[in-house]
Tab-separated table of N, CA and C in Angstrom:
chain	number	residue	atom	x	y	z
A	148	PHE	N	42.477	110.035	90.790
A	148	PHE	CA	42.411	111.175	90.284
A	148	PHE	C	41.094	112.057	89.622
A	149	PRO	N	40.771	113.070	90.007
A	149	PRO	CA	39.653	113.384	89.304
A	149	PRO	C	39.453	113.367	87.936
A	150	SER	N	38.241	113.547	87.006
A	150	SER	CA	38.162	113.580	85.624
A	150	SER	C	38.230	115.086	85.305
A	151	LYS	N	38.720	115.178	83.987
A	151	LYS	CA	38.935	116.684	83.684
A	151	LYS	C	37.668	117.585	83.679
A	152	ARG	N	36.602	117.094	84.035
A	152	ARG	CA	35.120	117.511	83.806
A	152	ARG	C	35.336	117.987	85.345
A	153	GLU	N	35.816	117.279	86.287
A	153	GLU	CA	35.707	117.466	87.859
A	153	GLU	C	36.339	118.577	88.091
A	154	VAL	N	37.670	118.492	87.520
A	154	VAL	CA	38.636	119.680	87.621
A	154	VAL	C	38.380	120.878	87.062
A	155	LEU	N	37.951	120.835	85.752
A	155	LEU	CA	37.586	122.047	85.023
A	155	LEU	C	36.253	122.505	85.657
A	156	PHE	N	34.958	121.900	86.172
A	156	PHE	CA	33.935	122.200	85.998
A	156	PHE	C	33.260	121.960	87.585
A	157	PRO	N	34.406	121.995	88.505
A	157	PRO	CA	33.672	121.660	89.961
A	157	PRO	C	32.344	122.515	90.465
A	158	GLY	N	31.305	121.751	90.848
A	158	GLY	CA	30.094	122.563	91.360
A	158	GLY	C	29.250	122.877	90.118
A	159	SER	N	29.763	123.081	88.835
A	159	SER	CA	29.040	123.264	87.573
A	159	SER	C	27.584	122.834	87.470
A	160	GLU	N	27.568	121.469	87.701
A	160	GLU	CA	26.482	120.831	87.627
A	160	GLU	C	25.175	121.459	88.404
A	161	ARG	N	25.584	122.061	89.686
A	161	ARG	CA	24.836	122.424	90.353
A	161	ARG	C	24.348	124.245	90.282
A	162	LEU	N	25.113	124.679	89.293
A	162	LEU	CA	24.706	126.180	89.127
A	162	LEU	C	23.420	126.481	88.668
A	163	ALA	N	23.038	125.717	87.706
A	163	ALA	CA	21.631	126.062	87.033
A	163	ALA	C	20.684	125.935	88.039
A	164	GLU	N	20.724	124.696	89.002
A	164	GLU	CA	19.822	124.429	90.088
A	164	GLU	C	19.899	125.364	91.021
A	165	GLU	N	20.928	126.138	91.403
A	165	GLU	CA	21.096	127.007	92.194
A	165	GLU	C	20.550	128.689	91.656
A	166	VAL	N	20.705	128.855	90.619
A	166	VAL	CA	20.140	129.861	89.784
A	166	VAL	C	18.580	129.728	89.831
A	167	GLU	N	18.028	128.393	89.649
A	167	GLU	CA	16.702	128.100	89.508
A	167	GLU	C	16.228	128.475	91.291
A	168	ARG	N	16.974	127.984	91.977
A	168	ARG	CA	16.435	127.884	93.625
A	168	ARG	C	16.583	129.522	94.091
A	169	ARG	N	17.369	130.391	93.773
A	169	ARG	CA	17.485	131.692	94.089
A	169	ARG	C	16.317	132.342	93.598
A	170	LEU	N	15.975	131.855	92.042
A	170	LEU	CA	14.852	132.638	91.173
A	170	LEU	C	13.408	132.445	92.216
A	171	ASP	N	13.392	131.457	92.653
A	171	ASP	CA	12.175	130.774	93.229
A	171	ASP	C	12.143	131.610	94.813
A	172	ALA	N	13.170	131.881	95.303
A	172	ALA	CA	13.113	132.548	96.421
A	172	ALA	C	12.866	133.890	96.341
A	173	VAL	N	12.934	134.524	95.026
A	173	VAL	CA	12.512	136.063	95.239
A	173	VAL	C	10.944	136.279	95.430
A	174	ALA	N	10.872	137.364	96.187
A	174	ALA	CA	9.306	137.274	96.367
A	174	ALA	C	8.671	137.512	95.140
A	175	LYS	N	7.464	137.257	95.241
A	175	LYS	CA	6.534	137.096	93.890
A	175	LYS	C	6.123	138.770	93.818
A	176	GLY	N	6.180	139.703	94.480
A	176	GLY	CA	5.904	140.932	93.975
A	176	GLY	C	6.976	141.805	93.221
A	177	ASP	N	8.133	141.059	93.436
A	177	ASP	CA	9.382	141.427	92.568
A	177	ASP	C	9.322	141.411	91.056
A	178	SER	N	9.548	142.222	90.145
A	178	SER	CA	9.449	142.156	88.792
A	178	SER	C	10.421	141.156	88.407
A	179	LEU	N	9.956	140.483	87.453
A	179	LEU	CA	10.919	139.377	86.731
A	179	LEU	C	12.373	140.123	86.356
A	180	GLN	N	12.332	141.157	85.916
A	180	GLN	CA	13.642	141.670	85.406
A	180	GLN	C	14.414	141.927	86.689
A	181	ASN	N	13.957	142.587	87.825
A	181	ASN	CA	14.580	142.763	88.768
A	181	ASN	C	15.415	141.500	89.372
A	182	ALA	N	14.289	140.556	89.562
A	182	ALA	CA	14.662	139.246	89.759
A	182	ALA	C	15.851	138.558	89.268
A	183	LEU	N	15.696	138.609	87.965
A	183	LEU	CA	16.784	138.077	87.080
A	183	LEU	C	18.216	138.791	87.007
A	184	VAL	N	17.990	140.183	86.895
A	184	VAL	CA	19.042	140.704	87.162
A	184	VAL	C	19.750	140.613	88.465
A	185	GLY	N	19.135	140.518	89.917
A	185	GLY	CA	19.585	140.203	91.043
A	185	GLY	C	20.662	138.883	90.900
A	186	VAL	N	19.809	137.643	90.505
A	186	VAL	CA	20.124	136.566	90.483
A	186	VAL	C	21.589	136.166	89.724
A	187	LEU	N	21.350	136.793	88.413
A	187	LEU	CA	22.547	136.505	87.595
A	187	LEU	C	23.491	137.293	87.878
A	188	THR	N	23.429	138.463	88.789
A	188	THR	CA	24.431	139.230	89.111
A	188	THR	C	25.310	138.301	90.062
A	189	GLU	N	24.632	137.688	91.002
A	189	GLU	CA	25.223	137.107	92.244
A	189	GLU	C	25.780	135.832	91.818
A	190	ALA	N	25.410	135.317	90.934
A	190	ALA	CA	25.962	133.672	90.347
A	190	ALA	C	26.966	133.814	90.071
A	191	PRO	N	27.732	134.509	89.396
A	191	PRO	CA	29.526	134.343	89.337
A	191	PRO	C	29.881	134.032	90.722
A	192	ALA	N	29.733	134.303	91.926
A	192	ALA	CA	30.311	134.059	93.284
A	192	ALA	C	30.134	132.566	93.509
A	193	LEU	N	29.216	131.960	93.012
A	193	LEU	CA	29.070	130.383	92.858
A	193	LEU	C	30.491	129.731	91.985
A	194	LEU	N	30.807	130.352	90.909
A	194	LEU	CA	31.834	130.186	90.088
A	194	LEU	C	33.118	130.418	90.362
A	195	LEU	N	33.345	131.679	90.927
A	195	LEU	CA	34.538	132.164	91.126
A	195	LEU	C	34.734	131.990	92.699
A	196	SER	N	34.115	131.578	93.564
A	196	SER	CA	34.783	131.421	94.737
A	196	SER	C	35.886	130.521	95.128
A	197	ASN	N	36.761	130.845	95.649
A	197	ASN	CA	37.941	130.233	96.101
A	197	ASN	C	38.931	130.118	94.900
A	198	ARG	N	38.662	130.941	93.741
A	198	ARG	CA	39.150	130.547	92.357
A	198	ARG	C	39.723	132.067	91.954
A	199	ASP	N	40.682	132.724	91.474
A	199	ASP	CA	41.042	133.636	90.938
A	199	ASP	C	40.973	133.573	89.398
A	200	ARG	N	41.104	134.882	89.041
A	200	ARG	CA	40.881	135.378	87.678
A	200	ARG	C	41.762	134.485	86.772
A	201	ASP	N	42.829	134.554	86.943
A	201	ASP	CA	44.201	133.664	86.416
A	201	ASP	C	43.796	132.178	86.280
A	202	SER	N	43.505	131.777	87.485
A	202	SER	CA	42.876	130.238	87.122
A	202	SER	C	41.762	129.799	86.250
A	203	GLN	N	40.762	130.966	86.417
A	203	GLN	CA	39.666	130.974	85.584
A	203	GLN	C	40.124	131.133	83.729
A	204	ARG	N	41.165	132.022	83.739
A	204	ARG	CA	41.427	132.166	82.282
A	204	ARG	C	42.332	130.960	81.749
A	205	GLN	N	43.050	130.396	82.765
A	205	GLN	CA	43.773	129.052	82.358
A	205	GLN	C	42.685	128.037	82.024
A	206	ARG	N	41.564	127.811	82.687
A	206	ARG	CA	40.286	127.048	82.552
A	206	ARG	C	39.722	127.271	81.220
A	207	ARG	N	39.401	128.416	80.934
A	207	ARG	CA	38.825	129.301	79.382
A	207	ARG	C	39.759	128.571	78.249
A	208	ALA	N	41.168	128.855	78.384
A	208	ALA	CA	42.118	128.038	77.637
A	208	ALA	C	42.101	126.671	77.015
A	209	ILE	N	41.894	126.152	78.088
A	209	ILE	CA	41.651	124.482	78.324
A	209	ILE	C	40.611	124.156	77.640
A	210	ILE	N	39.427	125.005	77.993
A	210	ILE	CA	38.341	124.719	77.430
A	210	ILE	C	37.985	124.899	75.714
A	211	ALA	N	38.766	126.239	75.579
A	211	ALA	CA	38.837	126.724	74.062
A	211	ALA	C	39.751	125.556	73.337
A	212	ALA	N	40.484	124.820	73.646
A	212	ALA	CA	41.431	123.755	72.737
A	212	ALA	C	40.511	122.611	72.898
A	213	SER	N	39.420	122.121	73.457
A	213	SER	CA	38.936	120.946	73.551
A	213	SER	C	37.658	120.818	73.156
A	214	PRO	N	37.290	120.446	71.907
A	214	PRO	CA	35.458	120.097	71.580
A	214	PRO	C	34.789	119.692	72.586
A	215	GLU	N	35.104	118.561	73.225
A	215	GLU	CA	34.502	117.869	74.137
A	215	GLU	C	34.090	118.867	75.620
A	216	LEU	N	35.028	119.829	75.851
A	216	LEU	CA	34.917	120.574	77.146
A	216	LEU	C	34.059	121.824	76.546
A	217	GLN	N	34.029	122.131	75.279
A	217	GLN	CA	33.227	123.261	74.711
A	217	GLN	C	31.847	122.874	74.872
A	218	GLU	N	31.701	121.481	74.494
A	218	GLU	CA	30.204	120.872	74.375
A	218	GLU	C	29.848	121.057	75.773
A	219	ARG	N	30.544	120.715	76.849
A	219	ARG	CA	29.996	120.835	78.127
A	219	ARG	C	29.803	121.898	78.971
A	220	ASP	N	30.717	123.226	78.362
A	220	ASP	CA	30.551	124.507	78.668
A	220	ASP	C	28.842	125.161	78.141
A	221	ARG	N	28.611	124.449	76.909
A	221	ARG	CA	27.784	125.068	76.258
A	221	ARG	C	26.381	124.175	77.010
A	222	THR	N	26.564	123.018	77.430
A	222	THR	CA	25.557	122.359	78.133
A	222	THR	C	25.164	123.081	79.440
A	223	LYS	N	26.222	123.427	80.000
A	223	LYS	CA	25.825	124.058	81.557
A	223	LYS	C	25.137	125.564	80.786
A	224	ILE	N	25.289	126.391	80.029
A	224	ILE	CA	24.503	127.784	79.655
A	224	ILE	C	23.067	127.271	79.208
A	225	ALA	N	22.965	126.056	78.633
A	225	ALA	CA	21.797	125.575	78.442
A	225	ALA	C	20.782	125.042	79.604
A	226	GLN	N	21.713	124.538	80.387
A	226	GLN	CA	20.921	124.432	81.791
A	226	GLN	C	20.438	125.637	82.560
A	227	ILE	N	21.338	126.580	82.579
A	227	ILE	CA	20.785	127.969	83.066
A	227	ILE	C	19.611	128.727	82.273
A	228	ALA	N	19.649	128.413	80.670
A	228	ALA	CA	18.414	128.664	80.277
A	228	ALA	C	17.466	128.147	80.424
A	229	ALA	N	17.329	126.966	80.852
A	229	ALA	CA	16.118	125.813	80.946
A	229	ALA	C	15.764	126.398	82.308
A	230	ALA	N	16.547	126.572	83.247
A	230	ALA	CA	16.254	126.741	84.668
A	230	ALA	C	15.214	128.447	84.838
A	231	ILE	N	15.850	129.211	83.898
A	231	ILE	CA	15.150	130.475	83.970
A	231	ILE	C	13.983	130.204	83.229
A	232	THR	N	13.790	129.667	82.008
A	232	THR	CA	12.674	129.237	81.445
A	232	THR	C	11.205	128.727	82.396
A	233	ARG	N	12.154	127.634	83.167
A	233	ARG	CA	10.987	126.857	84.037
A	233	ARG	C	10.471	127.895	85.065
A	234	TRP	N	11.080	128.960	85.632
A	234	TRP	CA	10.974	129.765	86.329
A	234	TRP	C	10.144	131.086	85.991
A	235	MET	N	10.262	131.415	84.538
A	235	MET	CA	9.392	132.264	84.133
A	235	MET	C	8.315	131.718	84.088
A	236	ALA	N	8.065	130.720	83.447
A	236	ALA	CA	6.879	129.655	83.154
A	236	ALA	C	5.734	129.649	84.480
A	237	ARG	N	6.472	129.083	85.418
A	237	ARG	CA	5.950	129.030	86.916
A	237	ARG	C	5.685	130.717	87.404
A	238	ARG	N	6.174	131.594	86.903
A	238	ARG	CA	5.628	132.763	87.321
A	238	ARG	C	4.674	133.423	86.379
A	239	GLY	N	4.064	132.881	85.307
A	239	GLY	CA	3.015	132.835	84.362
A	239	GLY	C	3.729	133.642	83.015
A	240	THR	N	4.725	133.604	82.580
A	240	THR	CA	5.111	134.355	81.311
A	240	THR	C	4.774	133.104	80.091
A	241	ALA	N	4.514	133.507	78.908
A	241	ALA	CA	3.966	132.637	78.404
A	241	ALA	C	5.631	131.734	77.861
A	242	SER	N	5.026	130.538	77.448
A	242	SER	CA	6.214	129.631	76.961
A	242	SER	C	7.311	130.133	75.853
A	243	ALA	N	6.508	130.524	74.901
A	243	ALA	CA	7.624	131.182	74.013
A	243	ALA	C	8.658	132.331	74.282
A	244	ASP	N	8.082	133.334	75.118
A	244	ASP	CA	8.764	134.230	75.723
A	244	ASP	C	9.541	133.850	76.874
A	245	ALA	N	9.250	133.027	77.663
A	245	ALA	CA	10.087	132.254	78.578
A	245	ALA	C	11.396	131.566	77.965
A	246	GLU	N	11.108	131.174	76.877
A	246	GLU	CA	12.126	130.128	76.457
A	246	GLU	C	13.239	131.141	75.776
A	247	LEU	N	12.557	132.177	75.236
A	247	LEU	CA	13.502	133.325	74.749
A	247	LEU	C	14.387	134.337	75.691
A	248	VAL	N	13.577	134.795	76.427
A	248	VAL	CA	14.167	135.385	77.626
A	248	VAL	C	15.267	134.273	78.379
A	249	GLY	N	15.022	133.184	78.710
A	249	GLY	CA	15.946	132.378	79.484
A	249	GLY	C	17.123	132.104	78.421
A	250	ALA	N	17.076	132.056	77.137
A	250	ALA	CA	18.238	131.380	76.300
A	250	ALA	C	19.045	133.029	76.280
A	251	VAL	N	18.276	134.191	76.196
A	251	VAL	CA	19.344	135.399	76.011
A	251	VAL	C	19.851	135.762	77.538
A	252	CYS	N	19.191	135.632	78.469
A	252	CYS	CA	19.694	135.840	79.838
A	252	CYS	C	21.002	134.830	80.001
A	253	ALA	N	20.619	133.681	79.859
A	253	ALA	CA	21.755	132.651	79.875
A	253	ALA	C	23.390	132.885	79.031
A	254	GLU	N	22.998	133.303	77.813
A	254	GLU	CA	23.912	134.185	76.862
A	254	GLU	C	24.683	135.388	77.578
A	255	ALA	N	24.034	136.107	77.815
A	255	ALA	CA	23.955	137.504	78.742
A	255	ALA	C	25.120	137.101	79.938
A	256	PHE	N	24.771	136.003	80.529
A	256	PHE	CA	25.356	135.705	81.648
A	256	PHE	C	26.884	135.161	81.251
A	257	ARG	N	27.074	134.372	80.004
A	257	ARG	CA	28.143	133.828	79.537
A	257	ARG	C	28.977	135.096	79.214
A	258	SER	N	28.489	135.825	78.430
A	258	SER	CA	29.258	136.990	77.948
A	258	SER	C	29.763	137.575	78.896
A	259	ALA	N	28.883	137.984	80.078
A	259	ALA	CA	29.441	138.766	81.180
A	259	ALA	C	30.497	138.058	81.914
A	260	TYR	N	30.485	136.581	82.058
A	260	TYR	CA	31.453	135.991	82.418
A	260	TYR	C	33.015	136.110	81.912
A	261	ASN	N	32.706	135.674	80.660
A	261	ASN	CA	33.808	136.100	79.549
A	261	ASN	C	34.736	137.329	79.751
A	262	ARG	N	33.789	138.426	79.479
A	262	ARG	CA	34.185	139.823	79.991
A	262	ARG	C	34.674	140.004	81.090
A	263	ALA	N	34.309	139.644	82.216
A	263	ALA	CA	34.924	139.820	83.550
A	263	ALA	C	36.510	139.390	83.323
A	264	LEU	N	36.592	137.873	82.684
A	264	LEU	CA	37.809	137.228	82.974
A	264	LEU	C	38.754	137.759	82.051
A	265	SER	N	38.266	138.658	81.086
A	265	SER	CA	39.135	139.574	79.878
A	265	SER	C	39.732	140.536	80.308
A	266	ASN	N	39.155	141.307	81.690
A	266	ASN	CA	39.259	142.558	81.996
A	266	ASN	C	40.061	142.248	83.591
A	267	ASP	N	41.213	143.226	83.310
A	267	ASP	CA	41.814	143.494	84.461
A	267	ASP	C	41.657	144.139	85.816
A	268	GLY	N	40.432	144.840	85.048
A	268	GLY	CA	40.205	145.883	86.209
A	268	GLY	C	39.462	145.222	87.369
A	269	PRO	N	38.570	145.819	88.465
A	269	PRO	CA	37.860	145.279	89.521
A	269	PRO	C	36.710	144.344	88.984
A	270	LEU	N	36.598	143.295	89.386
A	270	LEU	CA	35.462	142.005	89.063
A	270	LEU	C	34.271	142.733	89.318
A	271	ASP	N	33.735	143.707	88.756
A	271	ASP	CA	32.007	143.824	88.784
A	271	ASP	C	31.522	143.369	87.778
A	272	PHE	N	31.058	142.037	88.314
A	272	PHE	CA	30.072	141.582	87.171
A	272	PHE	C	28.394	141.985	87.096
A	273	GLY	N	28.250	142.935	87.483
A	273	GLY	CA	27.008	143.511	87.351
A	273	GLY	C	27.368	144.216	86.097
A	274	GLU	N	28.367	144.936	86.060
A	274	GLU	CA	28.808	145.948	84.990
A	274	GLU	C	29.092	145.249	83.990
A	275	HIS	N	29.424	144.171	83.941
A	275	HIS	CA	29.817	143.566	82.697
A	275	HIS	C	28.459	142.663	82.032
A	276	LEU	N	27.713	142.589	82.993
A	276	LEU	CA	26.407	142.061	82.624
A	276	LEU	C	25.265	143.218	81.817
A	277	SER	N	25.629	144.250	82.377
A	277	SER	CA	24.751	145.428	81.947
A	277	SER	C	25.676	145.645	80.287
A	278	GLU	N	27.126	145.508	80.151
A	278	GLU	CA	27.318	145.629	79.095
A	278	GLU	C	26.780	144.700	77.969
A	279	ALA	N	26.869	143.404	78.277
A	279	ALA	CA	26.431	142.358	77.544
A	279	ALA	C	25.139	142.563	77.387
A	280	ALA	N	23.716	143.134	78.296
A	280	ALA	CA	22.331	143.124	78.048
A	280	ALA	C	22.624	144.737	76.994
A	281	ARG	N	23.513	145.663	77.121
A	281	ARG	CA	23.316	146.723	76.162
A	281	ARG	C	23.768	146.256	74.691
A	282	ALA	N	24.680	145.458	74.810
A	282	ALA	CA	25.156	144.703	73.266
A	282	ALA	C	23.875	144.257	72.768
A	283	ILE	N	23.179	143.259	73.366
A	283	ILE	CA	21.995	142.715	72.968
A	283	ILE	C	21.100	143.767	72.254
A	284	GLU	N	20.763	144.875	73.423
A	284	GLU	CA	19.550	145.711	73.066
A	284	GLU	C	20.016	146.486	71.920
A	285	THR	N	21.070	146.630	71.720
A	285	THR	CA	21.599	147.684	70.459
A	285	THR	C	21.490	146.858	69.376
A	286	PHE	N	21.674	145.424	69.315
A	286	PHE	CA	21.541	144.815	67.912
A	286	PHE	C	20.239	144.269	67.904
A	287	LEU	N	19.272	144.244	68.702
A	287	LEU	CA	17.953	143.690	68.320
A	287	LEU	C	16.895	144.921	68.526
A	288	ALA	N	17.472	146.131	69.264
A	288	ALA	CA	16.459	147.230	69.054
A	288	ALA	C	15.985	147.386	67.520
A	289	PRO	N	16.502	147.348	66.846
A	289	PRO	CA	15.672	147.548	65.082
A	289	PRO	C	14.771	146.410	64.779
A	290	PHE	N	14.782	145.308	65.269
A	290	PHE	CA	13.742	144.342	65.424
A	290	PHE	C	12.236	144.599	65.894
A	291	ALA	N	12.440	145.496	67.090
A	291	ALA	CA	11.137	146.167	67.940
A	291	ALA	C	10.340	146.798	67.218
A	292	THR	N	10.639	147.409	65.907
A	292	THR	CA	9.673	148.106	65.342
A	292	THR	C	8.893	147.678	64.334
A	293	ASP	N	7.868	148.486	64.264
A	293	ASP	CA	6.735	147.613	63.079
A	293	ASP	C	7.319	147.854	61.344
A	294	ASP	N	8.469	148.362	61.403
A	294	ASP	CA	8.998	148.522	59.928
A	294	ASP	C	9.695	147.039	59.635
A	295	VAL	N	9.876	146.167	60.682
A	295	VAL	CA	10.670	144.614	60.439
A	295	VAL	C	9.144	144.005	59.922
A	296	ARG	N	9.259	143.128	58.727
A	296	ARG	CA	8.465	142.281	58.263
A	296	ARG	C	9.214	141.294	57.551
């Protein structure tokens, strides 16, 4: 019998690798922002293929009940953040900025995925990703002023 991890996280160990591979495949002339949006919008297909939202909701409930599985889920998000960070560094982004953007993008991805599972409407991951980005922007915008010290 497969372990809980194999049942609940099939292929998840490859998700960060696939995100990074797809980012590397983006043309050098494309903006970093457009590349990230495009790849992160496509990424759920890697998780949701052959699975419906109900099974993903059940999976999420099982994870919520297990600290060990919650840690595994956080590790997956950290791996996505690291993949984005490495890619941005290869594209010339300063290390501190690459780490910050990698972490924020990975958390936006996690939030969008959870939003998609919570919504019974059409599965438009791009819209959920936009909602997550708007929430980040709304709460962080005040920090971008010269008044913050």
